[in-house]
Amino acid sequence: MKLGFLGVGWIGRDRMRSIVASGAGDAALVADASPAVAEEVAAETGATVVTPEELLGAGLDGVVIATPSALHAEQSIAALQAGSAVFCQKPLGRDAAETAAVVAAARAADLLLGVDYSYRHLAATEALRTALPEVGSIYAADLVFHNAYGPDKPWFRDPALSGGGCVIDLGTHLVDLALHLLAGTGAPVGVEHVTARLFAGGQPLGDRTDVVEDFATARIDLIDGAVLTLACSWNLHAGQEAVISASFYGTAGAVSLTNVGGSFYDFRAARHDGTSSTVLVEPPDGWGGRAAVQWAQRLAAGERFDPGAEELVTTARVLDRVYGR
Ligand SMILES: NC(=O)c1ccc[n+]([C@@H]2O[C@H](COP(=O)([O-])OP(=O)(O)OC[C@H]3O[C@@H](n4cnc5c(N)ncnc54)[C@H](O)[C@@H]3O)[C@@H](O)[C@H]2O)c1
């Protein structure tokens, strides 16, 4: 397969290496707003450097997009309309309308659309997927993602390029993970009610549009009565690099995944019964490029549009409600 890589900064470069190493596809074209960055990355694989517009119009087997978040929807639609399947970084759109437009473009072109919800692919998540049906009816979940370093590139804090702050950056992973896992148990995952508080620099965000939120807490009530609580932030005084967890409480037990020792990369899964816990999965686990490689392998196997992409719109709708729109 001939693949194009658009935006080859930190994550774009990492996902290109994962896909090429898997043997699922070749890096045919590379494009970045910075020609120097594109040249450096293309040299790794012998890919040809082109402009972003040339790459989007090339009609390749697939295009992998890892540009600043606010560009994702427009670039994904352009690639799909030119006949390329797409694997895009999260978030796919800045809101549900943008996200739905990309899914509609993939459906119309009958092309495989993947999004890098990488936490779906942890070994710890797989353990939760297996254990969830064994802990009875899930009535509550606690979802936490604090990145105490905060994002390292200035564009993350520019609303025009990021489309939002910690909610669209980190909260999107948590909402996707919870709804995806709960849907996998057969539970109805319709959302009834959402309340949220967003902050910037310790002050309520209110109607400000010149800054993005760096702390958010939300409660998401599902139609079956289950309740999800969500907390996410950048640069919180968390006492460690990251606090990441997803805990699901059921009538016959609970399961959780938690990061280990403040790490962004190491996760443990456990089952809890009353006051005792059983570890299901321990690190290490090389999960980073797994979503990208899985998309490339499905594409190589000839897969076309997957209606499961509608889950992307559901998650985006929840985020819209967290943002109060
Ligand atoms: N799935 C995950 O877990 C995960 C983790 C980290 C980042 N991300 C997402 O990946 C995306 C990129 O993040 P990053 O940390 O790699 O950022 P980055 O700043 O390191 O890389 C972005 C690259 O895009 C290039 N770029 C900017 N505008 C462009 C344009 N119009 N056309 C082509 N290239 C352009 C920049 O020059 C840069 O090289 C973000 O949307 C982020 O949310 C996802």
mmCIF file of C-alpha atoms and ligand atoms in Angstrom:
data_model
loop_
_atom_site.group_PDB
_atom_site.id
_atom_site.type_symbol
_atom_site.label_atom_id
_atom_site.label_comp_id
_atom_site.label_asym_id
_atom_site.label_seq_id
_atom_site.Cartn_x
_atom_site.Cartn_y
_atom_site.Cartn_z
ATOM 1 C CA MET A 1 0.000 0.000 0.000
ATOM 2 C CA LYS A 2 1.097 3.516 -0.759
ATOM 3 C CA LEU A 3 0.465 5.788 2.215
ATOM 4 C CA GLY A 4 0.886 9.510 2.727
ATOM 5 C CA PHE A 5 1.817 11.121 6.041
ATOM 6 C CA LEU A 6 0.543 14.656 6.628
ATOM 7 C CA GLY A 7 1.983 16.430 9.665
ATOM 8 C CA VAL A 8 5.073 14.607 10.845
ATOM 9 C CA GLY A 9 5.794 16.268 14.170
ATOM 10 C CA TRP A 10 5.950 14.168 17.315
ATOM 11 C CA ILE A 11 2.983 11.841 16.822
ATOM 12 C CA GLY A 12 2.975 11.790 13.013
ATOM 13 C CA ARG A 13 6.575 10.608 12.977
ATOM 14 C CA ASP A 14 5.905 8.009 15.651
ATOM 15 C CA ARG A 15 2.853 6.574 13.867
ATOM 16 C CA MET A 16 4.682 6.507 10.511
ATOM 17 C CA ARG A 17 7.470 4.462 12.078
ATOM 18 C CA SER A 18 4.949 2.039 13.629
ATOM 19 C CA ILE A 19 3.046 1.473 10.380
ATOM 20 C CA VAL A 20 6.184 1.080 8.253
ATOM 21 C CA ALA A 21 7.752 -1.289 10.819
ATOM 22 C CA SER A 22 4.576 -3.413 10.784
ATOM 23 C CA GLY A 23 5.013 -3.983 7.049
ATOM 24 C CA ALA A 24 1.371 -3.042 6.406
ATOM 25 C CA GLY A 25 2.207 -0.132 4.103
ATOM 26 C CA ASP A 26 4.931 2.076 2.658
ATOM 27 C CA ALA A 27 5.488 5.766 3.300
ATOM 28 C CA ALA A 28 5.161 7.004 -0.294
ATOM 29 C CA LEU A 29 4.586 10.719 0.387
ATOM 30 C CA VAL A 30 5.321 13.003 3.321
ATOM 31 C CA ALA A 31 4.123 16.585 3.828
ATOM 32 C CA ASP A 32 4.421 19.078 6.643
ATOM 33 C CA ALA A 33 3.975 22.843 6.989
ATOM 34 C CA SER A 34 7.673 22.839 7.805
ATOM 35 C CA PRO A 35 9.566 21.588 4.712
ATOM 36 C CA ALA A 36 12.654 20.960 6.854
ATOM 37 C CA VAL A 37 10.690 18.633 9.149
ATOM 38 C CA ALA A 38 9.206 16.842 6.121
ATOM 39 C CA GLU A 39 12.663 16.351 4.549
ATOM 40 C CA GLU A 40 14.096 14.971 7.789
ATOM 41 C CA VAL A 41 11.262 12.458 8.257
ATOM 42 C CA ALA A 42 11.086 11.456 4.584
ATOM 43 C CA ALA A 43 14.800 10.629 4.668
ATOM 44 C CA GLU A 44 14.028 7.826 7.142
ATOM 45 C CA THR A 45 11.992 5.864 4.604
ATOM 46 C CA GLY A 46 12.885 7.234 1.181
ATOM 47 C CA ALA A 47 9.460 8.892 0.870
ATOM 48 C CA THR A 48 8.908 11.808 -1.516
ATOM 49 C CA VAL A 49 8.267 15.224 0.028
ATOM 50 C CA VAL A 50 5.270 17.063 -1.406
ATOM 51 C CA THR A 51 3.128 20.006 -0.312
ATOM 52 C CA PRO A 52 0.137 19.313 1.981
ATOM 53 C CA GLU A 53 -2.218 20.136 -0.918
ATOM 54 C CA GLU A 54 -0.429 17.681 -3.237
ATOM 55 C CA LEU A 55 -0.584 14.936 -0.624
ATOM 56 C CA LEU A 56 -4.285 15.486 0.084
ATOM 57 C CA GLY A 57 -5.121 15.387 -3.636
ATOM 58 C CA ALA A 58 -2.918 12.407 -4.491
ATOM 59 C CA GLY A 59 -5.539 9.658 -4.175
ATOM 60 C CA LEU A 60 -3.323 7.241 -2.262
ATOM 61 C CA ASP A 61 -4.382 4.002 -0.574
ATOM 62 C CA GLY A 62 -4.410 5.918 2.698
ATOM 63 C CA VAL A 63 -3.439 9.192 4.353
ATOM 64 C CA VAL A 64 -2.295 9.468 7.979
ATOM 65 C CA ILE A 65 -3.022 12.908 9.453
ATOM 66 C CA ALA A 66 -1.232 14.264 12.543
ATOM 67 C CA THR A 67 -1.472 18.037 12.165
ATOM 68 C CA PRO A 68 -2.758 20.512 14.806
ATOM 69 C CA SER A 69 -6.254 19.445 15.855
ATOM 70 C CA ALA A 70 -8.329 22.222 14.258
ATOM 71 C CA LEU A 71 -7.105 21.154 10.789
ATOM 72 C CA HIS A 72 -8.171 17.521 11.073
ATOM 73 C CA ALA A 73 -11.722 17.673 9.730
ATOM 74 C CA GLU A 74 -10.995 19.759 6.639
ATOM 75 C CA GLN A 75 -7.893 17.734 5.750
ATOM 76 C CA SER A 76 -9.640 14.392 6.344
ATOM 77 C CA ILE A 77 -12.532 15.373 4.075
ATOM 78 C CA ALA A 78 -10.128 16.538 1.344
ATOM 79 C CA ALA A 79 -8.231 13.229 1.474
ATOM 80 C CA LEU A 80 -11.431 11.146 1.447
ATOM 81 C CA GLN A 81 -12.876 13.106 -1.471
ATOM 82 C CA ALA A 82 -9.647 12.466 -3.404
ATOM 83 C CA GLY A 83 -10.088 8.720 -2.826
ATOM 84 C CA SER A 84 -7.712 8.075 0.092
ATOM 85 C CA ALA A 85 -8.729 6.189 3.233
ATOM 86 C CA VAL A 86 -7.866 8.196 6.354
ATOM 87 C CA PHE A 87 -6.295 7.590 9.733
ATOM 88 C CA CYS A 88 -6.482 10.823 11.715
ATOM 89 C CA GLN A 89 -5.264 11.879 15.106
ATOM 90 C CA LYS A 90 -7.864 12.690 17.718
ATOM 91 C CA PRO A 91 -9.935 14.820 17.792
ATOM 92 C CA LEU A 92 -11.398 14.178 14.340
ATOM 93 C CA GLY A 93 -13.287 17.484 14.502
ATOM 94 C CA ARG A 94 -13.599 20.517 16.753
ATOM 95 C CA ASP A 95 -17.264 19.696 17.357
ATOM 96 C CA ALA A 96 -19.944 17.169 16.464
ATOM 97 C CA ALA A 97 -20.880 18.936 13.216
ATOM 98 C CA GLU A 98 -17.310 18.756 11.903
ATOM 99 C CA THR A 99 -16.937 15.177 13.099
ATOM 100 C CA ALA A 100 -20.203 14.123 11.446
ATOM 101 C CA ALA A 101 -19.102 15.774 8.193
ATOM 102 C CA VAL A 102 -15.931 13.651 8.105
ATOM 103 C CA VAL A 103 -17.854 10.457 8.867
ATOM 104 C CA ALA A 104 -20.344 11.366 6.112
ATOM 105 C CA ALA A 105 -17.470 11.900 3.649
ATOM 106 C CA ALA A 106 -16.004 8.485 4.526
ATOM 107 C CA ARG A 107 -19.410 6.851 4.150
ATOM 108 C CA ALA A 108 -20.026 8.561 0.786
ATOM 109 C CA ALA A 109 -16.615 7.473 -0.523
ATOM 110 C CA ASP A 110 -16.919 4.036 1.116
ATOM 111 C CA LEU A 111 -13.434 4.410 2.574
ATOM 112 C CA LEU A 112 -12.017 3.175 5.887
ATOM 113 C CA LEU A 113 -11.807 5.958 8.479
ATOM 114 C CA GLY A 114 -9.730 5.447 11.628
ATOM 115 C CA VAL A 115 -9.017 7.791 14.535
ATOM 116 C CA ASP A 116 -6.133 7.410 16.941
ATOM 117 C CA TYR A 117 -8.075 6.652 20.096
ATOM 118 C CA SER A 118 -4.933 4.923 21.258
ATOM 119 C CA TYR A 119 -6.206 4.074 24.762
ATOM 120 C CA ARG A 120 -8.720 1.639 23.234
ATOM 121 C CA HIS A 121 -5.682 -0.460 22.379
ATOM 122 C CA LEU A 122 -3.883 -0.826 25.733
ATOM 123 C CA ALA A 123 -3.390 -4.370 27.000
ATOM 124 C CA ALA A 124 -5.049 -3.001 30.171
ATOM 125 C CA THR A 125 -8.102 -1.950 28.121
ATOM 126 C CA GLU A 126 -8.295 -5.400 26.566
ATOM 127 C CA ALA A 127 -8.340 -6.868 30.101
ATOM 128 C CA LEU A 128 -11.204 -4.516 31.038
ATOM 129 C CA ARG A 129 -13.097 -5.469 27.893
ATOM 130 C CA THR A 130 -12.898 -9.122 28.943
ATOM 131 C CA ALA A 131 -13.660 -8.531 32.635
ATOM 132 C CA LEU A 132 -16.488 -5.969 32.329
ATOM 133 C CA PRO A 133 -19.235 -8.503 31.552
ATOM 134 C CA GLU A 134 -18.250 -10.381 34.742
ATOM 135 C CA VAL A 135 -18.869 -7.503 37.185
ATOM 136 C CA GLY A 136 -22.600 -7.202 36.738
ATOM 137 C CA SER A 137 -24.503 -4.155 35.623
ATOM 138 C CA ILE A 138 -22.263 -1.068 35.410
ATOM 139 C CA TYR A 139 -23.861 1.908 37.178
ATOM 140 C CA ALA A 140 -20.891 4.275 37.576
ATOM 141 C CA ALA A 141 -17.529 5.100 36.021
ATOM 142 C CA ASP A 142 -14.811 7.524 37.144
ATOM 143 C CA LEU A 143 -12.597 8.850 34.344
ATOM 144 C CA VAL A 144 -9.457 10.892 35.023
ATOM 145 C CA PHE A 145 -6.676 12.306 32.818
ATOM 146 C CA HIS A 146 -4.374 14.919 34.323
ATOM 147 C CA ASN A 147 -1.316 15.839 32.244
ATOM 148 C CA ALA A 148 0.717 17.761 34.807
ATOM 149 C CA TYR A 149 3.383 18.716 32.236
ATOM 150 C CA GLY A 150 0.763 20.250 29.975
ATOM 151 C CA PRO A 151 1.211 20.261 26.209
ATOM 152 C CA ASP A 152 4.665 21.328 25.061
ATOM 153 C CA LYS A 153 3.732 23.131 21.810
ATOM 154 C CA PRO A 154 2.195 26.617 21.801
ATOM 155 C CA TRP A 155 -0.529 25.704 19.236
ATOM 156 C CA PHE A 156 -2.317 23.535 21.837
ATOM 157 C CA ARG A 157 -3.228 26.758 23.709
ATOM 158 C CA ASP A 158 -4.332 28.670 20.584
ATOM 159 C CA PRO A 159 -8.100 28.078 20.161
ATOM 160 C CA ALA A 160 -7.856 28.580 16.392
ATOM 161 C CA LEU A 161 -5.426 25.677 16.036
ATOM 162 C CA SER A 162 -6.468 23.398 18.891
ATOM 163 C CA GLY A 163 -10.244 23.821 18.901
ATOM 164 C CA GLY A 164 -10.178 23.573 22.708
ATOM 165 C CA GLY A 165 -8.073 22.701 25.718
ATOM 166 C CA CYS A 166 -7.772 19.683 27.976
ATOM 167 C CA VAL A 167 -11.303 18.446 27.193
ATOM 168 C CA ILE A 168 -10.732 18.090 23.456
ATOM 169 C CA ASP A 169 -7.145 16.920 24.036
ATOM 170 C CA LEU A 170 -7.566 14.454 26.928
ATOM 171 C CA GLY A 171 -11.267 14.279 27.806
ATOM 172 C CA THR A 172 -12.019 12.982 24.328
ATOM 173 C CA HIS A 173 -9.939 9.863 25.066
ATOM 174 C CA LEU A 174 -11.872 9.210 28.298
ATOM 175 C CA VAL A 175 -15.339 9.715 26.819
ATOM 176 C CA ASP A 176 -14.468 7.542 23.825
ATOM 177 C CA LEU A 177 -13.005 4.822 26.032
ATOM 178 C CA ALA A 178 -15.955 4.709 28.416
ATOM 179 C CA LEU A 179 -18.665 4.751 25.737
ATOM 180 C CA HIS A 180 -16.775 2.247 23.576
ATOM 181 C CA LEU A 181 -16.266 -0.203 26.457
ATOM 182 C CA LEU A 182 -19.835 0.153 27.715
ATOM 183 C CA ALA A 183 -21.239 -0.304 24.202
ATOM 184 C CA GLY A 184 -19.156 -3.481 23.988
ATOM 185 C CA THR A 185 -21.102 -4.924 26.954
ATOM 186 C CA GLY A 186 -24.359 -4.330 25.097
ATOM 187 C CA ALA A 187 -25.414 -1.525 27.472
ATOM 188 C CA PRO A 188 -27.367 1.368 25.936
ATOM 189 C CA VAL A 189 -24.966 4.310 25.860
ATOM 190 C CA GLY A 190 -27.333 7.132 25.023
ATOM 191 C CA VAL A 191 -26.521 10.314 26.926
ATOM 192 C CA GLU A 192 -29.349 11.928 28.886
ATOM 193 C CA HIS A 193 -27.751 14.866 30.646
ATOM 194 C CA VAL A 194 -24.335 16.531 30.920
ATOM 195 C CA THR A 195 -23.153 19.120 33.429
ATOM 196 C CA ALA A 196 -19.631 20.528 33.487
ATOM 197 C CA ARG A 197 -17.342 23.201 34.910
ATOM 198 C CA LEU A 198 -14.385 24.443 32.864
ATOM 199 C CA PHE A 199 -11.515 26.562 34.180
ATOM 200 C CA ALA A 200 -8.566 28.464 32.731
ATOM 201 C CA GLY A 201 -5.774 29.358 35.125
ATOM 202 C CA GLY A 202 -7.985 28.591 38.100
ATOM 203 C CA GLN A 203 -10.793 30.917 36.953
ATOM 204 C CA PRO A 204 -14.116 29.721 35.517
ATOM 205 C CA LEU A 205 -13.828 29.812 31.702
ATOM 206 C CA GLY A 206 -17.276 31.360 31.248
ATOM 207 C CA ASP A 207 -17.788 32.763 27.753
ATOM 208 C CA ARG A 208 -14.114 33.452 27.071
ATOM 209 C CA THR A 209 -12.977 32.355 23.618
ATOM 210 C CA ASP A 210 -9.458 33.840 23.732
ATOM 211 C CA VAL A 211 -8.125 31.046 25.961
ATOM 212 C CA VAL A 212 -8.721 27.311 26.223
ATOM 213 C CA GLU A 213 -9.669 25.412 29.372
ATOM 214 C CA ASP A 214 -6.901 23.778 31.407
ATOM 215 C CA PHE A 215 -9.144 22.046 33.968
ATOM 216 C CA ALA A 216 -12.545 20.451 33.552
ATOM 217 C CA THR A 217 -14.887 18.346 35.558
ATOM 218 C CA ALA A 218 -18.083 16.877 34.146
ATOM 219 C CA ARG A 219 -20.912 14.517 34.994
ATOM 220 C CA ILE A 220 -22.457 12.533 32.165
ATOM 221 C CA ASP A 221 -25.770 10.796 32.916
ATOM 222 C CA LEU A 222 -26.628 7.916 30.595
ATOM 223 C CA ILE A 223 -30.196 6.985 29.691
ATOM 224 C CA ASP A 224 -29.966 3.628 31.484
ATOM 225 C CA GLY A 225 -29.276 5.477 34.743
ATOM 226 C CA ALA A 226 -25.496 4.970 34.817
ATOM 227 C CA VAL A 227 -23.368 7.999 35.657
ATOM 228 C CA LEU A 228 -19.887 8.869 34.363
ATOM 229 C CA THR A 229 -17.723 11.427 36.139
ATOM 230 C CA LEU A 230 -14.878 13.003 34.226
ATOM 231 C CA ALA A 231 -11.916 15.116 35.321
ATOM 232 C CA CYS A 232 -9.080 16.245 33.086
ATOM 233 C CA SER A 233 -6.460 18.967 33.124
ATOM 234 C CA TRP A 234 -3.165 20.383 31.967
ATOM 235 C CA ASN A 235 -0.519 21.583 34.427
ATOM 236 C CA LEU A 236 -2.455 20.541 37.535
ATOM 237 C CA HIS A 237 -0.451 20.345 40.757
ATOM 238 C CA ALA A 238 -0.830 16.589 40.586
ATOM 239 C CA GLY A 239 2.445 15.679 42.286
ATOM 240 C CA GLN A 240 3.418 13.450 39.376
ATOM 241 C CA GLU A 241 3.657 13.644 35.571
ATOM 242 C CA ALA A 242 0.245 12.171 34.887
ATOM 243 C CA VAL A 243 -2.801 10.748 36.641
ATOM 244 C CA ILE A 244 -4.776 8.567 34.252
ATOM 245 C CA SER A 245 -7.514 6.156 35.244
ATOM 246 C CA ALA A 246 -10.811 4.661 34.172
ATOM 247 C CA SER A 247 -12.786 2.783 36.816
ATOM 248 C CA PHE A 248 -16.065 0.993 36.162
ATOM 249 C CA TYR A 249 -18.297 0.026 39.106
ATOM 250 C CA GLY A 250 -20.790 -2.804 38.688
ATOM 251 C CA THR A 251 -23.290 -4.662 40.824
ATOM 252 C CA ALA A 252 -20.941 -7.663 41.172
ATOM 253 C CA GLY A 253 -17.486 -6.033 41.226
ATOM 254 C CA ALA A 254 -15.406 -3.313 39.619
ATOM 255 C CA VAL A 255 -12.573 -3.002 37.109
ATOM 256 C CA SER A 256 -10.068 -0.243 36.587
ATOM 257 C CA LEU A 257 -7.085 0.772 34.566
ATOM 258 C CA THR A 258 -4.595 3.155 36.148
ATOM 259 C CA ASN A 259 -1.273 4.584 35.114
ATOM 260 C CA VAL A 260 1.642 3.305 37.175
ATOM 261 C CA GLY A 261 4.056 5.635 38.972
ATOM 262 C CA GLY A 262 2.763 8.754 37.214
ATOM 263 C CA SER A 263 3.814 7.355 33.809
ATOM 264 C CA PHE A 264 2.137 8.360 30.533
ATOM 265 C CA TYR A 265 2.905 4.919 29.117
ATOM 266 C CA ASP A 266 2.607 2.263 31.855
ATOM 267 C CA PHE A 267 -0.827 0.930 32.810
ATOM 268 C CA ARG A 268 -2.153 -1.655 35.208
ATOM 269 C CA ALA A 269 -5.593 -3.252 34.985
ATOM 270 C CA ALA A 270 -7.248 -4.714 38.050
ATOM 271 C CA ARG A 271 -10.501 -6.232 39.208
ATOM 272 C CA HIS A 272 -11.859 -5.143 42.573
ATOM 273 C CA ASP A 273 -14.186 -7.070 44.872
ATOM 274 C CA GLY A 274 -15.026 -5.262 48.073
ATOM 275 C CA THR A 275 -11.711 -4.486 49.779
ATOM 276 C CA SER A 276 -9.563 -6.838 47.669
ATOM 277 C CA SER A 277 -8.005 -6.381 44.242
ATOM 278 C CA THR A 278 -6.647 -8.759 41.640
ATOM 279 C CA VAL A 279 -4.174 -7.453 39.074
ATOM 280 C CA LEU A 280 -5.157 -8.397 35.519
ATOM 281 C CA VAL A 281 -2.377 -6.715 33.508
ATOM 282 C CA GLU A 282 0.940 -5.106 34.429
ATOM 283 C CA PRO A 283 3.305 -3.025 32.276
ATOM 284 C CA PRO A 284 5.237 -3.021 30.028
ATOM 285 C CA ASP A 285 3.026 -2.849 26.954
ATOM 286 C CA GLY A 286 4.097 -1.251 23.657
ATOM 287 C CA TRP A 287 0.687 0.194 22.762
ATOM 288 C CA GLY A 288 1.550 3.575 21.200
ATOM 289 C CA GLY A 289 1.229 2.753 17.494
ATOM 290 C CA ARG A 290 -1.317 -0.049 17.837
ATOM 291 C CA ALA A 291 -4.383 1.864 16.572
ATOM 292 C CA ALA A 292 -2.448 3.089 13.533
ATOM 293 C CA VAL A 293 -1.107 -0.365 12.692
ATOM 294 C CA GLN A 294 -4.539 -1.941 13.114
ATOM 295 C CA TRP A 295 -6.053 0.623 10.701
ATOM 296 C CA ALA A 296 -3.261 -0.057 8.160
ATOM 297 C CA GLN A 297 -3.755 -3.808 8.438
ATOM 298 C CA ARG A 298 -7.525 -3.499 8.000
ATOM 299 C CA LEU A 299 -6.959 -1.265 4.977
ATOM 300 C CA ALA A 300 -4.478 -3.722 3.478
ATOM 301 C CA ALA A 301 -7.080 -6.464 3.963
ATOM 302 C CA GLY A 302 -9.462 -4.476 1.750
ATOM 303 C CA GLU A 303 -11.811 -3.070 4.405
ATOM 304 C CA ARG A 304 -14.034 -0.183 3.346
ATOM 305 C CA PHE A 305 -16.197 2.195 5.433
ATOM 306 C CA ASP A 306 -16.970 0.835 8.905
ATOM 307 C CA PRO A 307 -20.313 2.049 10.352
ATOM 308 C CA GLY A 308 -18.644 1.842 13.789
ATOM 309 C CA ALA A 309 -17.246 5.280 12.868
ATOM 310 C CA GLU A 310 -20.591 6.699 14.063
ATOM 311 C CA GLU A 311 -19.212 6.251 17.617
ATOM 312 C CA LEU A 312 -16.892 9.160 16.797
ATOM 313 C CA VAL A 313 -19.906 11.438 16.389
ATOM 314 C CA THR A 314 -21.429 10.238 19.670
ATOM 315 C CA THR A 315 -18.241 11.141 21.534
ATOM 316 C CA ALA A 316 -18.054 14.534 19.814
ATOM 317 C CA ARG A 317 -21.661 15.254 20.843
ATOM 318 C CA VAL A 318 -20.805 14.555 24.486
ATOM 319 C CA LEU A 319 -17.841 16.928 24.230
ATOM 320 C CA ASP A 320 -20.114 19.598 22.733
ATOM 321 C CA ARG A 321 -22.317 19.292 25.812
ATOM 322 C CA VAL A 322 -19.305 19.467 28.143
ATOM 323 C CA TYR A 323 -18.435 22.723 26.348
ATOM 324 C CA GLY A 324 -22.054 23.866 26.800
ATOM 325 C CA ARG A 325 -22.900 24.119 23.101
HETATM 326 N N1 LIG B 1 -3.622 9.695 19.920
HETATM 327 C C1 LIG B 1 -2.923 10.221 20.894
HETATM 328 O O1 LIG B 1 -2.861 9.653 21.967
HETATM 329 C C2 LIG B 1 -2.203 11.504 20.656
HETATM 330 C C3 LIG B 1 -1.050 11.829 21.385
HETATM 331 C C4 LIG B 1 -0.410 13.034 21.104
HETATM 332 C C5 LIG B 1 -0.913 13.891 20.133
HETATM 333 N N2 LIG B 1 -2.051 13.560 19.466
HETATM 334 C C6 LIG B 1 -2.627 14.462 18.444
HETATM 335 O O2 LIG B 1 -1.743 14.516 17.332
HETATM 336 C C7 LIG B 1 -1.825 15.782 16.706
HETATM 337 C C8 LIG B 1 -0.408 16.332 16.541
HETATM 338 O O3 LIG B 1 0.196 16.478 17.817
HETATM 339 P P1 LIG B 1 1.782 16.554 17.972
HETATM 340 O O4 LIG B 1 2.079 16.557 19.434
HETATM 341 O O5 LIG B 1 2.428 15.531 17.118
HETATM 342 O O6 LIG B 1 2.029 18.017 17.380
HETATM 343 P P2 LIG B 1 3.336 18.601 16.643
HETATM 344 O O7 LIG B 1 3.235 20.072 16.762
HETATM 345 O O8 LIG B 1 4.573 17.898 17.149
HETATM 346 O O9 LIG B 1 3.141 18.147 15.121
HETATM 347 C C9 LIG B 1 2.234 18.766 14.254
HETATM 348 C C10 LIG B 1 2.912 18.878 12.892
HETATM 349 O O10 LIG B 1 1.962 19.366 11.951
HETATM 350 C C11 LIG B 1 2.633 20.298 11.105
HETATM 351 N N3 LIG B 1 1.623 21.166 10.491
HETATM 352 C C12 LIG B 1 1.046 22.297 10.978
HETATM 353 N N4 LIG B 1 0.159 22.781 10.100
HETATM 354 C C13 LIG B 1 0.159 21.955 9.027
HETATM 355 C C14 LIG B 1 -0.537 21.918 7.792
HETATM 356 N N5 LIG B 1 -1.466 22.833 7.487
HETATM 357 N N6 LIG B 1 -0.277 20.906 6.932
HETATM 358 C C15 LIG B 1 0.650 19.990 7.215
HETATM 359 N N7 LIG B 1 1.353 19.973 8.357
HETATM 360 C C16 LIG B 1 1.102 20.925 9.270
HETATM 361 C C17 LIG B 1 3.604 21.024 12.018
HETATM 362 O O11 LIG B 1 4.651 21.645 11.302
HETATM 363 C C18 LIG B 1 4.097 19.856 12.893
HETATM 364 O O12 LIG B 1 5.237 19.219 12.331
HETATM 365 C C19 LIG B 1 -2.733 16.626 17.590
HETATM 366 O O13 LIG B 1 -4.015 16.692 17.045
HETATM 367 C C20 LIG B 1 -2.782 15.889 18.913
HETATM 368 O O14 LIG B 1 -4.011 16.075 19.585
HETATM 369 C C21 LIG B 1 -2.687 12.389 19.703
#
